[in-house]
Amino acid sequence: MKALLTVKPGMQTLIQDTGRYRVAQMGLSCGGPMDLHAYCWANRLLGNDISSPTLEITLGNAAFKALKDCWLSLTGAPMPADIDGKPLHNWRSFLLKKGQTLSLSVARSGMRAYLAIEGGFVGADVFNSAATVVRNQLGGHPSHPGEALNKGDILQQRPASSSIDKAQWVERHFTRHYDSTLNIAVIESYQAKDFSDHTKRVLYQKPYTLTQQCNRMGAFLEGEPIQGHGDGVISEGIALGAIQLPANGQPIILLNDRQTLGGYPKIGCVSKLSLMKLGQARPGDRIQFYRADLALETDKYRQFVRFFGL
């Protein structure tokens, strides 16, 4: 069912669900939301299945016109929003009536907002996911798979499982503030033993800065170089959040649209919950790593999974 007309697509607006799994052996990236926390709340506010496709809007400057009455929700980065000029608060669901236009300005902080629709958006399903991965040319809008939305794209709505009769909102203590300094948990890998104690102290004591060279594939950092073992390693599978150390010693954190194989040393992996914060980081933001306990981080993520029913 036709629901929204894309009036302005913004810098990059992608259809994203929870991602494409068990496909790395084929060289395909998982995709999925960069900020799983905000994504899950967007669907929860509407009573959607938690894997329902949403729109991931990067930096804002987007607008959508309703082709029918639609229940929507907006979460994530604070992008000043309005409906036909009337201000709209973030982290809530709302009714967009036929003919009305939802407009989002540039985000005041953070990088990505999530716009969900009751039932979810229709996407190009490939390997059980509509998640857009540009580098693989998979998922996304059915008329041009593997690409960001274009002006004039019509977004269709999946059938809804329940009927909404009033707006919902997220309690303040569950929402996030997107700070310019991020404390990022690191779970050390088996290769960590190949790095000296001095090298590890540099990683955990010195701040790093997110460079302009960051995207859904990776977060490129700049700071005091970290010297790894010069011979590298045999190319192997790369986990989500892996911290690679190329020859120049500047860390690269591999993200949702990463390549599936790599031969750089990897000192560790960013925890699942920290990746959600990293998904909202902007160039120039400061990253402070700290050594995390695997069991504790696993338990915290399990609580997150249980809460949202992932």
PDB file of C-alpha atoms in Angstrom:
ATOM      1  CA  MET A   1       0.000   0.000   0.000  1.00  0.00           C
ATOM      2  CA  LYS A   2       1.451   3.383  -1.011  1.00  0.00           C
ATOM      3  CA  ALA A   3       2.170   5.391   2.138  1.00  0.00           C
ATOM      4  CA  LEU A   4       4.845   8.098   1.756  1.00  0.00           C
ATOM      5  CA  LEU A   5       6.296  10.172  -1.067  1.00  0.00           C
ATOM      6  CA  THR A   6       9.959  11.113  -0.718  1.00  0.00           C
ATOM      7  CA  VAL A   7       9.993  14.899  -1.140  1.00  0.00           C
ATOM      8  CA  LYS A   8      13.627  15.308  -0.005  1.00  0.00           C
ATOM      9  CA  PRO A   9      15.816  12.224   0.588  1.00  0.00           C
ATOM     10  CA  GLY A  10      18.474  14.079   2.597  1.00  0.00           C
ATOM     11  CA  MET A  11      22.166  13.232   2.536  1.00  0.00           C
ATOM     12  CA  GLN A  12      21.553   9.470   2.730  1.00  0.00           C
ATOM     13  CA  THR A  13      18.331   7.708   3.651  1.00  0.00           C
ATOM     14  CA  LEU A  14      18.391   3.916   3.625  1.00  0.00           C
ATOM     15  CA  ILE A  15      15.829   1.208   4.246  1.00  0.00           C
ATOM     16  CA  GLN A  16      17.215  -0.872   7.125  1.00  0.00           C
ATOM     17  CA  ASP A  17      15.982  -3.836   9.124  1.00  0.00           C
ATOM     18  CA  THR A  18      17.985  -5.889  11.640  1.00  0.00           C
ATOM     19  CA  GLY A  19      20.373  -7.042   8.927  1.00  0.00           C
ATOM     20  CA  ARG A  20      21.377  -9.912   6.693  1.00  0.00           C
ATOM     21  CA  TYR A  21      22.965 -12.814   8.567  1.00  0.00           C
ATOM     22  CA  ARG A  22      24.699 -16.085   7.648  1.00  0.00           C
ATOM     23  CA  VAL A  23      25.886 -14.552   4.372  1.00  0.00           C
ATOM     24  CA  ALA A  24      29.491 -13.601   5.196  1.00  0.00           C
ATOM     25  CA  GLN A  25      30.763 -16.812   3.585  1.00  0.00           C
ATOM     26  CA  MET A  26      29.441 -15.393   0.302  1.00  0.00           C
ATOM     27  CA  GLY A  27      31.341 -12.146   0.793  1.00  0.00           C
ATOM     28  CA  LEU A  28      28.203 -10.186   1.717  1.00  0.00           C
ATOM     29  CA  SER A  29      27.936  -7.613   4.500  1.00  0.00           C
ATOM     30  CA  CYS A  30      25.235  -7.836   7.161  1.00  0.00           C
ATOM     31  CA  GLY A  31      24.036  -4.221   6.892  1.00  0.00           C
ATOM     32  CA  GLY A  32      21.387  -3.234   9.419  1.00  0.00           C
ATOM     33  CA  PRO A  33      20.970  -0.152  11.623  1.00  0.00           C
ATOM     34  CA  MET A  34      24.066   1.682  12.806  1.00  0.00           C
ATOM     35  CA  ASP A  35      22.241   2.539  16.038  1.00  0.00           C
ATOM     36  CA  LEU A  36      20.340  -0.594  17.014  1.00  0.00           C
ATOM     37  CA  HIS A  37      19.021   1.084  20.176  1.00  0.00           C
ATOM     38  CA  ALA A  38      17.203   3.892  18.330  1.00  0.00           C
ATOM     39  CA  TYR A  39      16.073   1.493  15.587  1.00  0.00           C
ATOM     40  CA  CYS A  40      14.481  -0.915  18.072  1.00  0.00           C
ATOM     41  CA  TRP A  41      12.638   1.868  19.865  1.00  0.00           C
ATOM     42  CA  ALA A  42      11.245   3.140  16.558  1.00  0.00           C
ATOM     43  CA  ASN A  43       9.600  -0.239  15.939  1.00  0.00           C
ATOM     44  CA  ARG A  44       8.578  -0.815  19.554  1.00  0.00           C
ATOM     45  CA  LEU A  45       6.685   2.487  19.660  1.00  0.00           C
ATOM     46  CA  LEU A  46       4.419   1.185  16.880  1.00  0.00           C
ATOM     47  CA  GLY A  47       4.056  -2.367  18.130  1.00  0.00           C
ATOM     48  CA  ASN A  48       5.937  -3.642  15.070  1.00  0.00           C
ATOM     49  CA  ASP A  49       7.891  -6.841  14.787  1.00  0.00           C
ATOM     50  CA  ILE A  50      11.340  -5.704  15.897  1.00  0.00           C
ATOM     51  CA  SER A  51      12.866  -6.641  12.529  1.00  0.00           C
ATOM     52  CA  SER A  52      10.451  -4.464  10.519  1.00  0.00           C
ATOM     53  CA  PRO A  53      12.185  -2.261   7.911  1.00  0.00           C
ATOM     54  CA  THR A  54      12.579   1.407   8.878  1.00  0.00           C
ATOM     55  CA  LEU A  55      14.269   4.422   7.314  1.00  0.00           C
ATOM     56  CA  GLU A  56      17.749   5.300   8.573  1.00  0.00           C
ATOM     57  CA  ILE A  57      18.160   9.037   7.902  1.00  0.00           C
ATOM     58  CA  THR A  58      21.724  10.357   8.028  1.00  0.00           C
ATOM     59  CA  LEU A  59      22.151  13.970   9.233  1.00  0.00           C
ATOM     60  CA  GLY A  60      18.613  14.990   8.241  1.00  0.00           C
ATOM     61  CA  ASN A  61      17.401  17.561   5.704  1.00  0.00           C
ATOM     62  CA  ALA A  62      14.700  15.127   4.569  1.00  0.00           C
ATOM     63  CA  ALA A  63      10.956  15.384   3.948  1.00  0.00           C
ATOM     64  CA  PHE A  64       8.134  12.912   3.301  1.00  0.00           C
ATOM     65  CA  LYS A  65       4.515  13.509   2.243  1.00  0.00           C
ATOM     66  CA  ALA A  66       1.731  11.195   3.389  1.00  0.00           C
ATOM     67  CA  LEU A  67      -0.249   9.496   0.622  1.00  0.00           C
ATOM     68  CA  LYS A  68      -2.615   8.054   3.252  1.00  0.00           C
ATOM     69  CA  ASP A  69      -3.082   8.380   6.998  1.00  0.00           C
ATOM     70  CA  CYS A  70       0.044   6.804   8.556  1.00  0.00           C
ATOM     71  CA  TRP A  71       1.196   6.056  12.076  1.00  0.00           C
ATOM     72  CA  LEU A  72       4.925   6.782  12.217  1.00  0.00           C
ATOM     73  CA  SER A  73       7.621   7.034  14.883  1.00  0.00           C
ATOM     74  CA  LEU A  74      10.845   9.041  15.036  1.00  0.00           C
ATOM     75  CA  THR A  75      13.863   8.219  17.206  1.00  0.00           C
ATOM     76  CA  GLY A  76      17.621   8.731  17.269  1.00  0.00           C
ATOM     77  CA  ALA A  77      19.603  11.875  16.503  1.00  0.00           C
ATOM     78  CA  PRO A  78      17.692  15.078  17.328  1.00  0.00           C
ATOM     79  CA  MET A  79      16.699  16.423  13.926  1.00  0.00           C
ATOM     80  CA  PRO A  80      14.263  19.316  14.446  1.00  0.00           C
ATOM     81  CA  ALA A  81      11.045  17.975  12.933  1.00  0.00           C
ATOM     82  CA  ASP A  82       7.708  19.465  11.963  1.00  0.00           C
ATOM     83  CA  ILE A  83       4.439  18.496  10.304  1.00  0.00           C
ATOM     84  CA  ASP A  84       3.396  21.268   7.927  1.00  0.00           C
ATOM     85  CA  GLY A  85       5.342  23.713  10.096  1.00  0.00           C
ATOM     86  CA  LYS A  86       4.054  22.458  13.465  1.00  0.00           C
ATOM     87  CA  PRO A  87       6.976  21.253  15.663  1.00  0.00           C
ATOM     88  CA  LEU A  88       7.172  17.539  16.441  1.00  0.00           C
ATOM     89  CA  HIS A  89       9.061  15.968  19.329  1.00  0.00           C
ATOM     90  CA  ASN A  90      11.497  13.090  18.842  1.00  0.00           C
ATOM     91  CA  TRP A  91      11.317   9.618  20.493  1.00  0.00           C
ATOM     92  CA  ARG A  92       7.565   9.249  19.964  1.00  0.00           C
ATOM     93  CA  SER A  93       4.926   7.925  17.583  1.00  0.00           C
ATOM     94  CA  PHE A  94       2.528  10.218  15.747  1.00  0.00           C
ATOM     95  CA  LEU A  95      -0.194  10.261  13.089  1.00  0.00           C
ATOM     96  CA  LEU A  96       0.720  11.803   9.739  1.00  0.00           C
ATOM     97  CA  LYS A  97      -2.512  12.485   7.884  1.00  0.00           C
ATOM     98  CA  LYS A  98      -2.960  12.191   4.132  1.00  0.00           C
ATOM     99  CA  GLY A  99      -1.528  15.254   2.400  1.00  0.00           C
ATOM    100  CA  GLN A 100       0.623  16.344   5.354  1.00  0.00           C
ATOM    101  CA  THR A 101       4.408  16.634   5.041  1.00  0.00           C
ATOM    102  CA  LEU A 102       6.930  15.579   7.679  1.00  0.00           C
ATOM    103  CA  SER A 103      10.130  17.630   7.447  1.00  0.00           C
ATOM    104  CA  LEU A 104      13.424  16.963   9.243  1.00  0.00           C
ATOM    105  CA  SER A 105      16.145  19.602   9.595  1.00  0.00           C
ATOM    106  CA  VAL A 106      19.862  18.922  10.091  1.00  0.00           C
ATOM    107  CA  ALA A 107      20.663  16.996  13.290  1.00  0.00           C
ATOM    108  CA  ARG A 108      21.835  19.101  16.240  1.00  0.00           C
ATOM    109  CA  SER A 109      23.938  16.189  17.499  1.00  0.00           C
ATOM    110  CA  GLY A 110      24.408  12.572  16.545  1.00  0.00           C
ATOM    111  CA  MET A 111      24.258  11.293  12.985  1.00  0.00           C
ATOM    112  CA  ARG A 112      21.211   9.109  12.357  1.00  0.00           C
ATOM    113  CA  ALA A 113      17.487   9.184  13.024  1.00  0.00           C
ATOM    114  CA  TYR A 114      15.063   6.314  12.461  1.00  0.00           C
ATOM    115  CA  LEU A 115      11.627   6.759  10.926  1.00  0.00           C
ATOM    116  CA  ALA A 116       9.353   3.732  11.265  1.00  0.00           C
ATOM    117  CA  ILE A 117       5.855   3.107   9.944  1.00  0.00           C
ATOM    118  CA  GLU A 118       3.185   0.845  11.403  1.00  0.00           C
ATOM    119  CA  GLY A 119       3.824  -2.616   9.943  1.00  0.00           C
ATOM    120  CA  GLY A 120       7.160  -1.619   8.397  1.00  0.00           C
ATOM    121  CA  PHE A 121       8.217  -0.348   4.981  1.00  0.00           C
ATOM    122  CA  VAL A 122       8.282  -2.590   1.919  1.00  0.00           C
ATOM    123  CA  GLY A 123      11.845  -3.254   0.780  1.00  0.00           C
ATOM    124  CA  ALA A 124      13.718  -5.448  -1.677  1.00  0.00           C
ATOM    125  CA  ASP A 125      14.130  -8.655   0.330  1.00  0.00           C
ATOM    126  CA  VAL A 126      17.336 -10.566  -0.406  1.00  0.00           C
ATOM    127  CA  PHE A 127      18.481 -13.430   1.842  1.00  0.00           C
ATOM    128  CA  ASN A 128      15.618 -12.718   4.263  1.00  0.00           C
ATOM    129  CA  SER A 129      16.452  -9.036   4.714  1.00  0.00           C
ATOM    130  CA  ALA A 130      15.580  -5.693   3.124  1.00  0.00           C
ATOM    131  CA  ALA A 131      18.637  -3.995   4.669  1.00  0.00           C
ATOM    132  CA  THR A 132      20.348  -1.683   2.175  1.00  0.00           C
ATOM    133  CA  VAL A 133      24.038  -2.431   1.588  1.00  0.00           C
ATOM    134  CA  VAL A 134      25.303  -0.121  -1.127  1.00  0.00           C
ATOM    135  CA  ARG A 135      28.624  -1.928  -1.604  1.00  0.00           C
ATOM    136  CA  ASN A 136      26.759  -5.201  -2.289  1.00  0.00           C
ATOM    137  CA  GLN A 137      23.890  -3.545  -4.204  1.00  0.00           C
ATOM    138  CA  LEU A 138      21.372  -5.409  -2.048  1.00  0.00           C
ATOM    139  CA  GLY A 139      18.162  -4.488  -0.246  1.00  0.00           C
ATOM    140  CA  GLY A 140      16.621  -1.042  -0.179  1.00  0.00           C
ATOM    141  CA  HIS A 141      13.873   0.361  -2.370  1.00  0.00           C
ATOM    142  CA  PRO A 142      12.351  -2.268  -4.710  1.00  0.00           C
ATOM    143  CA  SER A 143      12.646   0.013  -7.771  1.00  0.00           C
ATOM    144  CA  HIS A 144      16.419   0.555  -7.378  1.00  0.00           C
ATOM    145  CA  PRO A 145      17.915  -2.040  -4.997  1.00  0.00           C
ATOM    146  CA  GLY A 146      21.144  -1.350  -3.159  1.00  0.00           C
ATOM    147  CA  GLU A 147      20.827   2.434  -3.283  1.00  0.00           C
ATOM    148  CA  ALA A 148      19.772   5.284  -1.012  1.00  0.00           C
ATOM    149  CA  LEU A 149      16.329   6.805  -1.503  1.00  0.00           C
ATOM    150  CA  ASN A 150      15.837   9.297  -4.324  1.00  0.00           C
ATOM    151  CA  LYS A 151      13.501  12.266  -4.608  1.00  0.00           C
ATOM    152  CA  GLY A 152      10.134  11.030  -5.836  1.00  0.00           C
ATOM    153  CA  ASP A 153      10.468   7.499  -4.441  1.00  0.00           C
ATOM    154  CA  ILE A 154       7.167   6.144  -3.163  1.00  0.00           C
ATOM    155  CA  LEU A 155       7.427   4.107   0.030  1.00  0.00           C
ATOM    156  CA  GLN A 156       4.940   1.308   0.507  1.00  0.00           C
ATOM    157  CA  GLN A 157       3.665   0.030   3.831  1.00  0.00           C
ATOM    158  CA  ARG A 158       3.536  -3.590   4.920  1.00  0.00           C
ATOM    159  CA  PRO A 159       0.290  -4.877   6.465  1.00  0.00           C
ATOM    160  CA  ALA A 160       0.056  -3.913  10.138  1.00  0.00           C
ATOM    161  CA  SER A 161      -0.604  -6.581  12.764  1.00  0.00           C
ATOM    162  CA  SER A 162      -2.467  -4.252  15.136  1.00  0.00           C
ATOM    163  CA  SER A 163      -4.368  -0.983  15.026  1.00  0.00           C
ATOM    164  CA  ILE A 164      -2.936   2.062  16.832  1.00  0.00           C
ATOM    165  CA  ASP A 165      -5.335   4.537  18.424  1.00  0.00           C
ATOM    166  CA  LYS A 166      -2.999   6.888  20.312  1.00  0.00           C
ATOM    167  CA  ALA A 167       0.565   8.187  20.324  1.00  0.00           C
ATOM    168  CA  GLN A 168       3.295   6.611  22.447  1.00  0.00           C
ATOM    169  CA  TRP A 169       6.635   7.993  23.589  1.00  0.00           C
ATOM    170  CA  VAL A 170       9.880   6.724  25.092  1.00  0.00           C
ATOM    171  CA  GLU A 171      10.503   7.545  28.756  1.00  0.00           C
ATOM    172  CA  ARG A 172      13.338  10.041  29.132  1.00  0.00           C
ATOM    173  CA  HIS A 173      15.685   7.645  30.959  1.00  0.00           C
ATOM    174  CA  PHE A 174      15.584   5.263  27.959  1.00  0.00           C
ATOM    175  CA  THR A 175      16.538   7.929  25.421  1.00  0.00           C
ATOM    176  CA  ARG A 176      20.110   8.888  24.535  1.00  0.00           C
ATOM    177  CA  HIS A 177      22.140  12.079  24.442  1.00  0.00           C
ATOM    178  CA  TYR A 178      24.754  11.980  21.711  1.00  0.00           C
ATOM    179  CA  ASP A 179      27.915  13.388  23.277  1.00  0.00           C
ATOM    180  CA  SER A 180      31.055  14.420  21.406  1.00  0.00           C
ATOM    181  CA  THR A 181      33.209  12.214  23.683  1.00  0.00           C
ATOM    182  CA  LEU A 182      32.426   8.498  23.628  1.00  0.00           C
ATOM    183  CA  ASN A 183      33.656   5.855  26.053  1.00  0.00           C
ATOM    184  CA  ILE A 184      33.964   2.702  23.968  1.00  0.00           C
ATOM    185  CA  ALA A 185      34.248  -0.803  25.445  1.00  0.00           C
ATOM    186  CA  VAL A 186      36.867  -3.108  23.904  1.00  0.00           C
ATOM    187  CA  ILE A 187      36.839  -6.897  24.213  1.00  0.00           C
ATOM    188  CA  GLU A 188      40.392  -8.021  23.500  1.00  0.00           C
ATOM    189  CA  SER A 189      40.917 -10.636  20.787  1.00  0.00           C
ATOM    190  CA  TYR A 190      43.243 -13.629  20.713  1.00  0.00           C
ATOM    191  CA  GLN A 191      45.689 -11.418  18.803  1.00  0.00           C
ATOM    192  CA  ALA A 192      45.960  -8.998  21.750  1.00  0.00           C
ATOM    193  CA  LYS A 193      48.802 -11.119  23.137  1.00  0.00           C
ATOM    194  CA  ASP A 194      50.913 -10.019  20.162  1.00  0.00           C
ATOM    195  CA  PHE A 195      50.796  -6.389  21.324  1.00  0.00           C
ATOM    196  CA  SER A 196      53.087  -5.044  24.041  1.00  0.00           C
ATOM    197  CA  ASP A 197      51.816  -3.674  27.342  1.00  0.00           C
ATOM    198  CA  HIS A 198      52.981  -0.231  26.237  1.00  0.00           C
ATOM    199  CA  THR A 199      50.917  -0.494  23.056  1.00  0.00           C
ATOM    200  CA  LYS A 200      47.818  -1.425  25.049  1.00  0.00           C
ATOM    201  CA  ARG A 201      48.375   1.494  27.419  1.00  0.00           C
ATOM    202  CA  VAL A 202      48.409   3.816  24.412  1.00  0.00           C
ATOM    203  CA  LEU A 203      45.088   2.371  23.219  1.00  0.00           C
ATOM    204  CA  TYR A 204      43.361   2.728  26.581  1.00  0.00           C
ATOM    205  CA  GLN A 205      44.902   5.951  27.853  1.00  0.00           C
ATOM    206  CA  LYS A 206      45.133   8.150  24.769  1.00  0.00           C
ATOM    207  CA  PRO A 207      42.007   9.610  23.129  1.00  0.00           C
ATOM    208  CA  TYR A 208      41.373   9.194  19.408  1.00  0.00           C
ATOM    209  CA  THR A 209      39.439  11.403  17.022  1.00  0.00           C
ATOM    210  CA  LEU A 210      36.946  10.233  14.422  1.00  0.00           C
ATOM    211  CA  THR A 211      38.139  11.436  11.011  1.00  0.00           C
ATOM    212  CA  GLN A 212      36.168  12.629   8.000  1.00  0.00           C
ATOM    213  CA  GLN A 213      36.857   9.221   6.443  1.00  0.00           C
ATOM    214  CA  CYS A 214      34.042   7.409   8.201  1.00  0.00           C
ATOM    215  CA  ASN A 215      30.960   5.691   6.832  1.00  0.00           C
ATOM    216  CA  ARG A 216      28.853   2.580   7.302  1.00  0.00           C
ATOM    217  CA  MET A 217      31.858   0.408   6.419  1.00  0.00           C
ATOM    218  CA  GLY A 218      34.248   1.690   9.046  1.00  0.00           C
ATOM    219  CA  ALA A 219      35.195   4.357  11.574  1.00  0.00           C
ATOM    220  CA  PHE A 220      38.690   5.666  10.821  1.00  0.00           C
ATOM    221  CA  LEU A 221      40.433   7.127  13.866  1.00  0.00           C
ATOM    222  CA  GLU A 222      43.370   9.464  14.319  1.00  0.00           C
ATOM    223  CA  GLY A 223      45.653   9.699  17.333  1.00  0.00           C
ATOM    224  CA  GLU A 224      48.873   8.265  18.716  1.00  0.00           C
ATOM    225  CA  PRO A 225      49.836   5.360  16.420  1.00  0.00           C
ATOM    226  CA  ILE A 226      49.544   1.826  17.777  1.00  0.00           C
ATOM    227  CA  GLN A 227      52.335  -0.425  16.612  1.00  0.00           C
ATOM    228  CA  GLY A 228      51.310  -3.993  15.876  1.00  0.00           C
ATOM    229  CA  HIS A 229      53.338  -6.901  14.579  1.00  0.00           C
ATOM    230  CA  GLY A 230      54.588  -5.878  11.162  1.00  0.00           C
ATOM    231  CA  ASP A 231      53.884  -9.083   9.239  1.00  0.00           C
ATOM    232  CA  GLY A 232      50.123  -8.848   9.613  1.00  0.00           C
ATOM    233  CA  VAL A 233      48.034 -12.008   9.783  1.00  0.00           C
ATOM    234  CA  ILE A 234      46.592 -14.452   7.300  1.00  0.00           C
ATOM    235  CA  SER A 235      43.347 -13.019   5.942  1.00  0.00           C
ATOM    236  CA  GLU A 236      40.442 -14.133   8.096  1.00  0.00           C
ATOM    237  CA  GLY A 237      36.804 -13.329   8.758  1.00  0.00           C
ATOM    238  CA  ILE A 238      36.126  -9.936  10.299  1.00  0.00           C
ATOM    239  CA  ALA A 239      33.667  -9.556  13.156  1.00  0.00           C
ATOM    240  CA  LEU A 240      31.374  -6.562  13.537  1.00  0.00           C
ATOM    241  CA  GLY A 241      33.279  -3.992  15.597  1.00  0.00           C
ATOM    242  CA  ALA A 242      36.759  -5.432  14.977  1.00  0.00           C
ATOM    243  CA  ILE A 243      39.554  -2.891  15.603  1.00  0.00           C
ATOM    244  CA  GLN A 244      42.055  -3.213  12.773  1.00  0.00           C
ATOM    245  CA  LEU A 245      45.541  -1.732  12.946  1.00  0.00           C
ATOM    246  CA  PRO A 246      47.020  -1.023   9.501  1.00  0.00           C
ATOM    247  CA  ALA A 247      50.670  -0.164   8.897  1.00  0.00           C
ATOM    248  CA  ASN A 248      50.223   3.496   9.910  1.00  0.00           C
ATOM    249  CA  GLY A 249      49.002   2.457  13.375  1.00  0.00           C
ATOM    250  CA  GLN A 250      45.734   4.420  13.169  1.00  0.00           C
ATOM    251  CA  PRO A 251      42.814   2.231  14.335  1.00  0.00           C
ATOM    252  CA  ILE A 252      39.910   1.372  12.043  1.00  0.00           C
ATOM    253  CA  ILE A 253      36.697   0.035  13.579  1.00  0.00           C
ATOM    254  CA  LEU A 254      34.853  -2.202  11.105  1.00  0.00           C
ATOM    255  CA  LEU A 255      31.112  -1.558  10.986  1.00  0.00           C
ATOM    256  CA  ASN A 256      27.909  -2.929   9.444  1.00  0.00           C
ATOM    257  CA  ASP A 257      28.862  -2.657   5.766  1.00  0.00           C
ATOM    258  CA  ARG A 258      32.457  -3.865   6.253  1.00  0.00           C
ATOM    259  CA  GLN A 259      34.297  -6.259   3.977  1.00  0.00           C
ATOM    260  CA  THR A 260      34.140  -9.838   5.223  1.00  0.00           C
ATOM    261  CA  LEU A 261      37.875 -10.687   5.108  1.00  0.00           C
ATOM    262  CA  GLY A 262      40.976  -8.816   6.232  1.00  0.00           C
ATOM    263  CA  GLY A 263      44.629  -9.369   7.013  1.00  0.00           C
ATOM    264  CA  TYR A 264      45.453  -6.492   9.361  1.00  0.00           C
ATOM    265  CA  PRO A 265      46.146  -7.268  13.033  1.00  0.00           C
ATOM    266  CA  LYS A 266      43.092  -6.872  15.262  1.00  0.00           C
ATOM    267  CA  ILE A 267      43.694  -5.981  18.895  1.00  0.00           C
ATOM    268  CA  GLY A 268      40.073  -6.470  19.881  1.00  0.00           C
ATOM    269  CA  CYS A 269      36.431  -5.834  19.141  1.00  0.00           C
ATOM    270  CA  VAL A 270      34.084  -3.052  20.211  1.00  0.00           C
ATOM    271  CA  SER A 271      31.172  -4.328  22.311  1.00  0.00           C
ATOM    272  CA  LYS A 272      27.668  -4.489  20.852  1.00  0.00           C
ATOM    273  CA  LEU A 273      26.337  -1.734  23.105  1.00  0.00           C
ATOM    274  CA  SER A 274      29.261   0.574  22.360  1.00  0.00           C
ATOM    275  CA  LEU A 275      28.712   0.068  18.628  1.00  0.00           C
ATOM    276  CA  MET A 276      25.283   1.643  19.032  1.00  0.00           C
ATOM    277  CA  LYS A 277      26.920   4.788  20.437  1.00  0.00           C
ATOM    278  CA  LEU A 278      29.551   4.733  17.713  1.00  0.00           C
ATOM    279  CA  GLY A 279      26.794   4.654  15.092  1.00  0.00           C
ATOM    280  CA  GLN A 280      25.853   8.191  16.158  1.00  0.00           C
ATOM    281  CA  ALA A 281      29.416   9.591  16.247  1.00  0.00           C
ATOM    282  CA  ARG A 282      30.390  12.487  13.996  1.00  0.00           C
ATOM    283  CA  PRO A 283      33.760  13.382  12.465  1.00  0.00           C
ATOM    284  CA  GLY A 284      35.715  15.257  15.114  1.00  0.00           C
ATOM    285  CA  ASP A 285      34.175  13.369  18.045  1.00  0.00           C
ATOM    286  CA  ARG A 286      36.618  11.951  20.605  1.00  0.00           C
ATOM    287  CA  ILE A 287      36.850   8.222  21.252  1.00  0.00           C
ATOM    288  CA  GLN A 288      38.180   6.915  24.577  1.00  0.00           C
ATOM    289  CA  PHE A 289      38.659   3.145  24.684  1.00  0.00           C
ATOM    290  CA  TYR A 290      38.538   1.038  27.835  1.00  0.00           C
ATOM    291  CA  ARG A 291      39.189  -2.658  28.409  1.00  0.00           C
ATOM    292  CA  ALA A 292      35.905  -4.496  28.979  1.00  0.00           C
ATOM    293  CA  ASP A 293      35.014  -7.857  30.473  1.00  0.00           C
ATOM    294  CA  LEU A 294      33.545 -10.300  27.948  1.00  0.00           C
ATOM    295  CA  ALA A 295      31.114 -11.905  30.409  1.00  0.00           C
ATOM    296  CA  LEU A 296      29.807  -8.541  31.613  1.00  0.00           C
ATOM    297  CA  GLU A 297      29.349  -7.150  28.096  1.00  0.00           C
ATOM    298  CA  THR A 298      27.625 -10.360  27.009  1.00  0.00           C
ATOM    299  CA  ASP A 299      25.223 -10.137  29.948  1.00  0.00           C
ATOM    300  CA  LYS A 300      24.390  -6.484  29.195  1.00  0.00           C
ATOM    301  CA  TYR A 301      23.690  -7.298  25.555  1.00  0.00           C
ATOM    302  CA  ARG A 302      21.509 -10.260  26.539  1.00  0.00           C
ATOM    303  CA  GLN A 303      19.416  -7.905  28.662  1.00  0.00           C
ATOM    304  CA  PHE A 304      19.053  -5.603  25.649  1.00  0.00           C
ATOM    305  CA  VAL A 305      18.020  -8.534  23.430  1.00  0.00           C
ATOM    306  CA  ARG A 306      15.448  -9.761  25.969  1.00  0.00           C
ATOM    307  CA  PHE A 307      13.981  -6.284  26.420  1.00  0.00           C
ATOM    308  CA  PHE A 308      13.354  -5.770  22.712  1.00  0.00           C
ATOM    309  CA  GLY A 309      12.689  -9.407  21.804  1.00  0.00           C
ATOM    310  CA  LEU A 310      15.457  -9.573  19.206  1.00  0.00           C
TER     311      LEU A 310
END
